[in-house]
Structures are given as structure tokens and as C-alpha cells.
Amino acid sequence: MEKQNKSIYVTQPALPDLKEFIPYLEKIWGNKILTNNGPFHQQLEKELAGFLGVPYISLFVNGTLALVTALQVLRITGEVITTPYSFVATTHALWWNNIKPVFVDIEPEYGNIDPERIEEAITPQTTAILPVHVYGNPCKVERIQEIADTYGLKVIYDAAHAFGNNYKGQSILNWGDLSTLSFHATKPFNTMEGGAIICHDDKTKQRIDYLKNFGFAGETKVMAPGINSKMNEMQAALGLLQLKHHQANIEKRQQIANTYKHELKDIEGIKLLDEPEDLSNNNHAYFPIFVDETKFGKSRDDLYEHLKENNIFGQRYFYP
Ligand SMILES: Cc1ncc(COP(=O)(O)O)c(C=O)c1O
């Protein structure tokens, strides 16, 4: 392999031209509203709800605090069934709420939680299921909902990878009681750091908005021990600008994904994921490959190190 002079990273954040951002900053400097549900924040909530096709969205400073808060919104306690195959933040959100994570194994096709193993993990302490749409591929949402309805459990989807992805022609974010998003720099839609909770009704949205603002319900009443996880105006302004370029960014990702698919498809020992039939608007946030050491002749970690020596910085998902 020819050594690359230019380093290639697993992802490069999409950023608009800096000049386009200046007028937004001038507005912030002009009105001196930096946070607390300012005009850019309100506008981004409105535009994102329309763009994603969801009824209510509440913005957060990051995806982890959106997850932590989502569990509090539904007053989840005891044990929660979740997947071990995710970024650490999924399980950490449970830990921060003093909830015991109960891990259920994943299905081999897409790496999402295997619904057929959920029932055997349910105990009298189970209150909810926290699945992840890994790499943006939809979980088996119908079956998960059926189990949740049978056992009286809530469902919160960690949809950090699924921004804009549709399932059977509708936003995947409309499944479950709540879904959470991440707008971290590594995500296809980023506000540098950022996140959101999607919910179905205005009463829940109001409770989310109280909890992310110290629990304040109005000027003097504090309805619960909330946290400060509000998105600020600079993040929201960047989000509005990013949204304008989002489609073009996704098309670029699609082209790159097509190149990878074409170039990697016949390599012995490298497995690619098929795109699920029911998925549309794929954001191509990730392009995972699975390495079969015996057939490929190198382990995943050897391949990772080899690429690194050649200035190509991959990522082991999920490691640790
Ligand atoms: C599956 C998953 N959940 C949660 C998070 C946490 O989001 P954030 O980095 O915005 O806090 C991430 C990634 O960053 C993620 O990949």
C-alpha cells in the first residue's frame, strides 16, 4: 500500500463556509440572547421538526444529556433492557440515573438488539427497553413495541446514528415513547456538540423543557431536580445553517458509500452490511466492515493498525 501523505480520518465534520456563519453571529451579538430558548433555538426546533417529520423536538447541549433526561422524563427506574453493542453513552445514561442495565445480545444481520431474546431478560424490576438503531439501521421496531405493550414497558430509542433516516417511508424517530439524537461533530448533521429528544405530545415536550432547564416551570416554580442541558444560540445558529447544506452533504456521503461498496465487495473475508429494504433517506453516517480473520488473513485489529501506519485512521466500533 502506498503511504498517504494526507491523513484520512474515519470522519471529517461537515462545516459550511465561515462567511455564511458570520451574519448569524452578528445577530447573536446584536440581540445579546445567548441561550435560554432564544430565537435561533426556537427556529431550529421548528425547522428540524418539519425536516425530520416528527411532531415535537426538544434541543439539547449533547446527545448524552438528552438520553439521561429522556429516562427522567418517563421516570424510569429499576432495570432497563439494552444492548451492549453501542457507544458507551447508552449504558452511561442508565448509570447516571441509578438504573441497572440488563444486556440482551444482538442479531447478526444489523447488530441491533435481538427482540427474540428480550422476553427472557424481563424481571419484575424491568421498566423499559433502550435499543439503539446501530449505524442508523432500524431496529425491529414492531416486535419491540409488541413486547413493550405486553409487559407494560416504555421504549426509548437511542437514535444517535439515525438522523433523517426513514423506515417504511416515515421517520424512524416516531417509534417508541421517546427517541434521542446526537449532533456531535462526528455525526452527519452536527452543531459541534448537540442533541435532541423527540416526543409525541406537547405535555411531554413541556416536561422535557423543564427538566433541561434546572426543572424550572415558570419564573419561580421548580417542579423537579432538573439539570442544565440546554442548547445555546451559537449551536442552534450553526444547526440552521447546516440544515441548508444537509442534503448536499448526504449526497456526497452516498457517493463515497457507493465507491466503498464497489471497491470492497469482492474482497475475501470482508463483509459489508446490506441496506435494509425498509430504510430510506439513509444518512450514511457509518460504513462498517466486518473482518473474518481466517478468510482475510489479518485480524480486524491488524488491519486497523496497518491502515493507521499508512495515515488512515479508522475506528473500531464499538471499542471499548
Ligand atoms: C449510539 C450513541 N449514543 C449516544 C451518543 C452520545 O452522543 P453525544 O456525543 O452527542 O453526547 C453517541 C455518540 O456520540 C452514540 O453513538
JSON list of C-alpha atoms and ligand atoms in Angstrom, two decimals, residues 61-67 85-90 132-134 158-161 180-187 193-195 286 317-318, ligand 1:
[
{"chain": "A", "resi": 61, "resn": "VAL", "atom": "CA", "xyz": [-26.44, 20.56, 24.51]},
{"chain": "A", "resi": 62, "resn": "ASN", "atom": "CA", "xyz": [-25.39, 17.00, 23.58]},
{"chain": "A", "resi": 63, "resn": "GLY", "atom": "CA", "xyz": [-26.82, 13.55, 22.93]},
{"chain": "A", "resi": 64, "resn": "THR", "atom": "CA", "xyz": [-25.69, 12.03, 26.22]},
{"chain": "A", "resi": 65, "resn": "LEU", "atom": "CA", "xyz": [-27.67, 14.51, 28.33]},
{"chain": "A", "resi": 66, "resn": "ALA", "atom": "CA", "xyz": [-30.65, 14.01, 26.02]},
{"chain": "A", "resi": 67, "resn": "LEU", "atom": "CA", "xyz": [-30.50, 10.29, 26.90]},
{"chain": "A", "resi": 85, "resn": "TYR", "atom": "CA", "xyz": [-23.28, -3.11, 21.07]},
{"chain": "A", "resi": 86, "resn": "SER", "atom": "CA", "xyz": [-23.30, 0.68, 21.24]},
{"chain": "A", "resi": 87, "resn": "PHE", "atom": "CA", "xyz": [-21.21, 3.66, 22.20]},
{"chain": "A", "resi": 88, "resn": "VAL", "atom": "CA", "xyz": [-20.62, 3.79, 25.98]},
{"chain": "A", "resi": 89, "resn": "ALA", "atom": "CA", "xyz": [-23.00, 6.75, 26.40]},
{"chain": "A", "resi": 90, "resn": "THR", "atom": "CA", "xyz": [-26.06, 4.48, 26.06]},
{"chain": "A", "resi": 132, "resn": "VAL", "atom": "CA", "xyz": [-30.07, 1.60, 19.58]},
{"chain": "A", "resi": 133, "resn": "HIS", "atom": "CA", "xyz": [-30.55, 1.93, 15.80]},
{"chain": "A", "resi": 134, "resn": "VAL", "atom": "CA", "xyz": [-26.92, 0.96, 15.27]},
{"chain": "A", "resi": 158, "resn": "ASP", "atom": "CA", "xyz": [-31.10, 5.85, 21.18]},
{"chain": "A", "resi": 159, "resn": "ALA", "atom": "CA", "xyz": [-31.27, 7.16, 17.61]},
{"chain": "A", "resi": 160, "resn": "ALA", "atom": "CA", "xyz": [-27.91, 8.96, 17.73]},
{"chain": "A", "resi": 161, "resn": "HIS", "atom": "CA", "xyz": [-26.98, 7.39, 14.36]},
{"chain": "A", "resi": 180, "resn": "THR", "atom": "CA", "xyz": [-32.86, 10.73, 21.23]},
{"chain": "A", "resi": 181, "resn": "LEU", "atom": "CA", "xyz": [-30.41, 12.19, 18.71]},
{"chain": "A", "resi": 182, "resn": "SER", "atom": "CA", "xyz": [-26.79, 13.33, 18.79]},
{"chain": "A", "resi": 183, "resn": "PHE", "atom": "CA", "xyz": [-25.47, 16.28, 16.78]},
{"chain": "A", "resi": 184, "resn": "HIS", "atom": "CA", "xyz": [-21.86, 15.64, 17.78]},
{"chain": "A", "resi": 185, "resn": "ALA", "atom": "CA", "xyz": [-19.10, 16.73, 15.39]},
{"chain": "A", "resi": 186, "resn": "THR", "atom": "CA", "xyz": [-18.79, 13.16, 14.08]},
{"chain": "A", "resi": 187, "resn": "LYS", "atom": "CA", "xyz": [-22.44, 12.93, 13.06]},
{"chain": "A", "resi": 193, "resn": "GLU", "atom": "CA", "xyz": [-21.93, 19.33, 20.16]},
{"chain": "A", "resi": 194, "resn": "GLY", "atom": "CA", "xyz": [-25.67, 18.88, 20.38]},
{"chain": "A", "resi": 195, "resn": "GLY", "atom": "CA", "xyz": [-28.59, 16.53, 20.70]},
{"chain": "A", "resi": 286, "resn": "TYR", "atom": "CA", "xyz": [-21.06, 4.95, 9.01]},
{"chain": "A", "resi": 317, "resn": "TYR", "atom": "CA", "xyz": [-16.94, 0.20, 16.59]},
{"chain": "A", "resi": 318, "resn": "PHE", "atom": "CA", "xyz": [-17.57, -0.29, 19.40]},
{"chain": "B", "resi": 1, "resn": "LIG", "atom": "C1", "xyz": [-25.19, 5.39, 19.99]},
{"chain": "B", "resi": 1, "resn": "LIG", "atom": "C2", "xyz": [-24.76, 6.68, 20.64]},
{"chain": "B", "resi": 1, "resn": "LIG", "atom": "N1", "xyz": [-25.44, 7.11, 21.72]},
{"chain": "B", "resi": 1, "resn": "LIG", "atom": "C3", "xyz": [-25.12, 8.27, 22.33]},
{"chain": "B", "resi": 1, "resn": "LIG", "atom": "C4", "xyz": [-24.08, 9.06, 21.87]},
{"chain": "B", "resi": 1, "resn": "LIG", "atom": "C5", "xyz": [-23.72, 10.28, 22.64]},
{"chain": "B", "resi": 1, "resn": "LIG", "atom": "O1", "xyz": [-23.92, 11.45, 21.95]},
{"chain": "B", "resi": 1, "resn": "LIG", "atom": "P1", "xyz": [-23.07, 12.77, 22.27]},
{"chain": "B", "resi": 1, "resn": "LIG", "atom": "O2", "xyz": [-21.68, 12.53, 21.83]},
{"chain": "B", "resi": 1, "resn": "LIG", "atom": "O3", "xyz": [-23.76, 13.83, 21.47]},
{"chain": "B", "resi": 1, "resn": "LIG", "atom": "O4", "xyz": [-23.16, 13.04, 23.74]},
{"chain": "B", "resi": 1, "resn": "LIG", "atom": "C6", "xyz": [-23.35, 8.64, 20.74]},
{"chain": "B", "resi": 1, "resn": "LIG", "atom": "C7", "xyz": [-22.24, 9.37, 20.13]},
{"chain": "B", "resi": 1, "resn": "LIG", "atom": "O5", "xyz": [-21.64, 10.27, 20.30]},
{"chain": "B", "resi": 1, "resn": "LIG", "atom": "C8", "xyz": [-23.70, 7.42, 20.10]},
{"chain": "B", "resi": 1, "resn": "LIG", "atom": "O6", "xyz": [-23.00, 6.98, 19.05]}
]
